[in-house]
Amino acid sequence: MLDLATKQQNFERAKREVATLSHERADIRSELNSFERRSRFSFYSGISPVWWMEHADKAAIIALMNLIKPRIVIEIGSLFGGSTCYFAEHAVSVYCLDIDPAVATRCSDLKNVEVIIGSSKDELPKLIGRLPDGFDLVLVDGDHSAEGVKADLDSLLAERPRHKAWIVMHDSFNPEVRRGILSTDWTKPWVHNLEVDFVPGNIMSERHVLNEMWGGVAVAELSAEDRVGPMQITKNADLLFRAAQRSTRRNLITRQVRDLARNVKHAVSS
């Protein structure tokens, strides 16, 4: 739980860091500069301006936090600490796993946050093993490779939870992340529901991820009790996902043909 002064201090520090990075990191400058666009609504005034998610993804996580009211939150992947700050405000304890040592500094003023630096593949099982009451909610938003996503989910599903728990997976619209989600064994009896498209993602317009598929939120519900009946995985936006895949593949082929023609023209003229 955060007081107003601590939250404001975290916001100001984060904004300064992003301003510095926007000058140093040309590869993601347009994305960093879009933070202002993403937080322009007045209802975002109490939320970190460096929470790196689209409106719908943030809204979904805020809604889930309000509905679930988790006490123990695990966050895999923090980046600038935007979502970490929100979790710290609403949960009793937050455990943040990241490979970037700078995350520890970014979250240093969040007293109910424990930052663990290292690979989630190694650190997540150890963390789960030392939580006597388990977790209430986990945000999986770290390694975006299919193998990395599956490794995180395998760790989270390895043992029956002590009570109801939820796994929230960001960027479920990304083909690689989606492959990791769908290759995971969800048939364990303590898994009750999985919606891969709780919130659909989008085809991105920022220069460094132009025409790539990102965003989206998947949600899984776990319980100490066995589910009744077979496990059902739903993908409510699968038609949209497949249409987006076809579109991005066509765009990729078009760009490759254009680049090839440009290179041939340059070789002939020289």
Coordinates of C-alpha atoms in Angstrom, one line a residue:
M1 CA 0.0 0.0 0.0
L2 CA 1.5 3.4 -1.0
D3 CA 0.9 6.8 0.4
L4 CA 0.4 9.8 -2.0
A5 CA 3.9 11.2 -1.4
T6 CA 5.7 8.0 -2.2
K7 CA 3.6 7.5 -5.3
Q8 CA 4.3 11.0 -6.5
Q9 CA 8.0 10.5 -5.8
N10 CA 8.0 7.3 -7.9
F11 CA 6.1 9.1 -10.8
E12 CA 8.6 12.0 -10.9
R13 CA 11.6 9.7 -10.9
A14 CA 10.2 7.5 -13.6
K15 CA 9.4 10.5 -15.8
R16 CA 13.0 11.8 -15.5
E17 CA 14.4 8.4 -16.4
V18 CA 12.2 8.1 -19.5
A19 CA 13.1 11.6 -20.6
T20 CA 16.8 10.7 -20.4
L21 CA 16.3 7.4 -22.2
S22 CA 14.3 9.1 -25.0
H23 CA 17.4 11.0 -25.9
E24 CA 19.8 8.0 -25.5
R25 CA 17.7 5.3 -27.2
A26 CA 16.9 6.3 -30.7
D27 CA 15.5 2.7 -31.4
I28 CA 12.6 3.2 -29.0
R29 CA 12.3 7.0 -28.9
S30 CA 8.9 7.1 -30.5
E31 CA 7.6 4.5 -28.1
L32 CA 9.0 6.3 -25.1
N33 CA 7.5 9.6 -26.3
S34 CA 4.1 7.9 -26.5
F35 CA 3.8 7.7 -22.8
E36 CA 2.3 11.2 -22.7
R37 CA -0.2 10.2 -25.3
R38 CA -1.2 7.0 -23.4
S39 CA -1.7 8.9 -20.1
R40 CA -3.5 12.0 -21.3
F41 CA -6.9 11.2 -19.8
S42 CA -7.6 12.7 -16.5
F43 CA -8.5 9.4 -14.9
Y44 CA -4.8 8.3 -15.3
S45 CA -3.7 11.0 -12.9
G46 CA -3.2 8.5 -10.1
I47 CA -1.5 5.9 -12.3
S48 CA 2.2 5.8 -13.2
P49 CA 2.9 7.6 -16.5
V50 CA 5.4 5.0 -17.5
W51 CA 3.1 1.9 -17.4
W52 CA 4.0 0.5 -20.8
M53 CA 0.7 -0.9 -22.0
E54 CA -2.1 0.2 -24.3
H55 CA -5.4 1.5 -22.8
A56 CA -7.3 -1.7 -23.1
D57 CA -4.6 -3.8 -21.5
K58 CA -4.2 -1.4 -18.5
A59 CA -8.0 -1.2 -18.1
A60 CA -8.2 -5.0 -18.0
I61 CA -5.5 -5.3 -15.3
I62 CA -7.1 -2.5 -13.3
A63 CA -10.5 -4.2 -13.5
L64 CA -9.0 -7.6 -12.5
M65 CA -7.2 -6.1 -9.5
N66 CA -10.5 -4.5 -8.4
L67 CA -12.4 -7.7 -8.9
I68 CA -9.9 -10.1 -7.4
K69 CA -8.4 -7.8 -4.7
P70 CA -5.2 -9.9 -4.5
R71 CA -3.0 -9.7 -1.4
I72 CA 0.1 -11.4 -2.9
V73 CA 1.1 -10.4 -6.5
I74 CA 4.0 -11.7 -8.5
E75 CA 5.2 -9.6 -11.5
I76 CA 7.5 -11.2 -14.1
G77 CA 8.9 -8.3 -16.1
S78 CA 8.7 -4.8 -14.7
L79 CA 10.6 -2.6 -17.2
F80 CA 10.0 1.0 -16.0
G81 CA 8.0 -0.1 -13.0
G82 CA 4.6 1.4 -14.1
S83 CA 2.5 -1.7 -13.3
T84 CA 4.7 -2.5 -10.3
C85 CA 3.7 0.9 -8.8
Y86 CA 0.0 0.1 -9.3
F87 CA 0.4 -3.4 -7.8
A88 CA 2.2 -1.9 -4.8
E89 CA -0.6 0.5 -4.2
H90 CA -3.3 -2.2 -4.1
A91 CA -1.6 -5.4 -2.8
V92 CA -0.1 -6.2 0.5
S93 CA 3.1 -7.7 -1.0
V94 CA 4.5 -7.6 -4.5
Y95 CA 7.4 -9.8 -5.8
C96 CA 9.0 -8.5 -9.0
L97 CA 11.3 -10.6 -11.1
D98 CA 13.4 -9.0 -13.8
I99 CA 16.8 -9.5 -15.5
D100 CA 17.5 -5.7 -15.5
P101 CA 19.4 -4.6 -12.3
A102 CA 18.0 -1.1 -12.8
V103 CA 14.6 -2.3 -11.8
A104 CA 15.8 -2.6 -8.2
T105 CA 16.6 1.2 -8.2
R106 CA 13.3 2.0 -10.0
C107 CA 11.3 0.3 -7.3
S108 CA 13.5 1.2 -4.3
D109 CA 10.9 3.6 -2.8
L110 CA 8.1 0.9 -3.0
K111 CA 8.4 -0.6 0.4
N112 CA 6.1 -3.5 -0.1
V113 CA 7.9 -4.6 -3.3
E114 CA 10.7 -7.2 -3.3
V115 CA 12.8 -7.1 -6.5
I116 CA 14.5 -10.3 -7.5
I117 CA 17.1 -9.9 -10.2
G118 CA 17.7 -12.9 -12.4
S119 CA 16.1 -15.3 -14.9
S120 CA 12.5 -16.1 -14.0
K121 CA 13.2 -19.7 -15.1
D122 CA 15.6 -20.0 -12.2
E123 CA 14.1 -17.6 -9.7
L124 CA 10.4 -18.1 -10.0
P125 CA 10.3 -21.7 -8.7
K126 CA 12.4 -20.6 -5.7
L127 CA 10.1 -17.7 -5.0
I128 CA 6.9 -19.8 -5.2
G129 CA 8.6 -22.3 -2.8
R130 CA 9.0 -19.7 -0.1
L131 CA 5.5 -18.2 -0.2
P132 CA 3.6 -20.1 2.6
D133 CA 0.2 -18.9 1.3
G134 CA 1.1 -19.0 -2.4
F135 CA 0.1 -16.2 -4.7
D136 CA -3.2 -14.5 -5.6
L137 CA -2.3 -13.0 -9.0
V138 CA 0.7 -13.2 -11.3
L139 CA 1.5 -11.0 -14.3
V140 CA 3.6 -12.9 -16.9
D141 CA 5.3 -10.2 -19.0
G142 CA 9.0 -11.1 -19.0
D143 CA 10.7 -13.4 -21.5
H144 CA 8.5 -13.1 -24.7
S145 CA 9.9 -16.2 -26.4
A146 CA 7.6 -19.1 -26.6
E147 CA 10.0 -21.2 -24.6
G148 CA 10.3 -18.5 -21.9
V149 CA 6.6 -18.0 -21.6
K150 CA 6.0 -21.7 -21.3
A151 CA 8.8 -22.0 -18.7
D152 CA 7.1 -19.4 -16.5
L153 CA 3.7 -21.0 -16.9
D154 CA 5.1 -24.4 -16.2
S155 CA 6.5 -23.1 -12.9
L156 CA 3.2 -21.4 -11.9
L157 CA 1.2 -24.5 -12.7
A158 CA 3.5 -27.1 -11.2
E159 CA 1.6 -27.4 -7.9
R160 CA -2.0 -27.1 -6.8
P161 CA -2.7 -23.6 -5.4
R162 CA -3.8 -23.2 -1.8
H163 CA -6.8 -21.1 -2.9
K164 CA -8.1 -19.4 -6.0
A165 CA -5.4 -17.7 -8.0
W166 CA -5.1 -16.0 -11.4
I167 CA -2.4 -15.9 -14.0
V168 CA -2.5 -12.8 -16.3
M169 CA -0.4 -13.0 -19.5
H170 CA 0.4 -9.9 -21.4
D171 CA 1.1 -9.7 -25.1
S172 CA -1.0 -12.7 -25.8
F173 CA -1.6 -11.3 -29.3
N174 CA 2.0 -11.8 -30.2
P175 CA 2.5 -15.0 -32.2
E176 CA 5.5 -16.1 -30.2
V177 CA 3.9 -15.4 -26.8
R178 CA 0.7 -17.0 -28.0
R179 CA 2.6 -20.1 -29.0
G180 CA 4.1 -20.3 -25.6
I181 CA 0.7 -20.0 -23.9
L182 CA -0.9 -22.6 -26.1
S183 CA 2.0 -25.1 -25.8
T184 CA 1.6 -25.2 -22.0
D185 CA -0.2 -28.1 -20.4
W186 CA -3.4 -26.6 -19.0
T187 CA -5.1 -29.9 -18.4
K188 CA -4.1 -30.1 -14.7
P189 CA -7.3 -30.4 -12.6
W190 CA -6.7 -27.2 -10.7
V191 CA -6.9 -25.1 -13.8
H192 CA -10.5 -24.1 -14.3
N193 CA -10.5 -21.5 -17.1
L194 CA -8.2 -20.0 -19.8
E195 CA -9.2 -17.2 -22.1
V196 CA -6.4 -16.4 -24.4
D197 CA -8.1 -13.3 -25.8
F198 CA -9.5 -11.7 -22.6
V199 CA -8.4 -8.6 -24.3
P200 CA -7.3 -8.8 -28.0
G201 CA -4.1 -7.1 -29.1
N202 CA -3.3 -5.0 -32.1
I203 CA -1.0 -4.4 -35.1
M204 CA 1.5 -1.8 -33.9
S205 CA 2.2 1.5 -35.5
E206 CA 5.3 2.6 -33.6
R207 CA 8.4 2.6 -35.8
H208 CA 10.5 0.1 -34.0
V209 CA 7.6 -2.5 -33.9
L210 CA 5.9 -1.4 -37.1
N211 CA 3.3 -4.0 -38.3
E212 CA 4.2 -6.4 -35.5
M213 CA 1.5 -8.0 -33.4
W214 CA 1.6 -7.0 -29.7
G215 CA -0.6 -6.3 -26.7
G216 CA -3.5 -8.4 -25.6
V217 CA -4.2 -10.0 -22.2
A218 CA -4.9 -13.7 -21.5
V219 CA -6.3 -14.9 -18.1
A220 CA -6.2 -18.2 -16.4
E221 CA -8.1 -19.1 -13.2
L222 CA -6.7 -21.7 -10.8
S223 CA -8.3 -23.2 -7.7
A224 CA -7.5 -25.6 -4.9
E225 CA -10.6 -27.6 -6.0
D226 CA -10.7 -29.8 -9.0
R227 CA -12.6 -28.5 -12.0
V228 CA -15.7 -30.3 -13.1
G229 CA -15.5 -31.6 -16.7
P230 CA -12.8 -31.3 -19.3
M231 CA -10.6 -28.2 -19.6
Q232 CA -11.8 -25.7 -22.2
I233 CA -9.4 -23.1 -23.7
T234 CA -11.2 -20.3 -25.4
K235 CA -9.8 -17.8 -27.9
N236 CA -12.5 -15.3 -28.5
A237 CA -10.5 -13.2 -30.9
D238 CA -8.8 -16.0 -32.8
L239 CA -10.3 -14.9 -36.2
L240 CA -8.9 -11.5 -35.6
F241 CA -5.6 -12.9 -34.6
R242 CA -5.4 -15.0 -37.8
A243 CA -6.5 -12.1 -40.0
A244 CA -3.8 -9.9 -38.4
Q245 CA -1.2 -12.7 -39.0
R246 CA -2.1 -12.8 -42.7
S247 CA -1.9 -9.0 -42.9
T248 CA 1.5 -8.7 -41.2
R249 CA 2.9 -11.5 -43.4
R250 CA 1.8 -9.7 -46.6
N251 CA 3.3 -6.5 -45.3
L252 CA 6.6 -8.3 -44.6
I253 CA 6.7 -9.9 -48.1
T254 CA 5.9 -6.5 -49.6
R255 CA 8.7 -4.8 -47.7
Q256 CA 11.1 -7.6 -48.6
V257 CA 10.3 -7.3 -52.3
R258 CA 10.6 -3.5 -52.2
D259 CA 14.0 -3.7 -50.4
L260 CA 15.2 -6.3 -53.0
A261 CA 14.1 -4.1 -55.9
R262 CA 15.8 -1.1 -54.3
N263 CA 19.0 -3.1 -53.9
V264 CA 19.0 -4.4 -57.5
K265 CA 18.3 -0.9 -58.8
H266 CA 21.2 0.5 -56.7
A267 CA 23.5 -2.4 -58.0
V268 CA 22.6 -1.7 -61.6
S269 CA 23.1 2.0 -61.4
S270 CA 26.5 1.7 -59.7

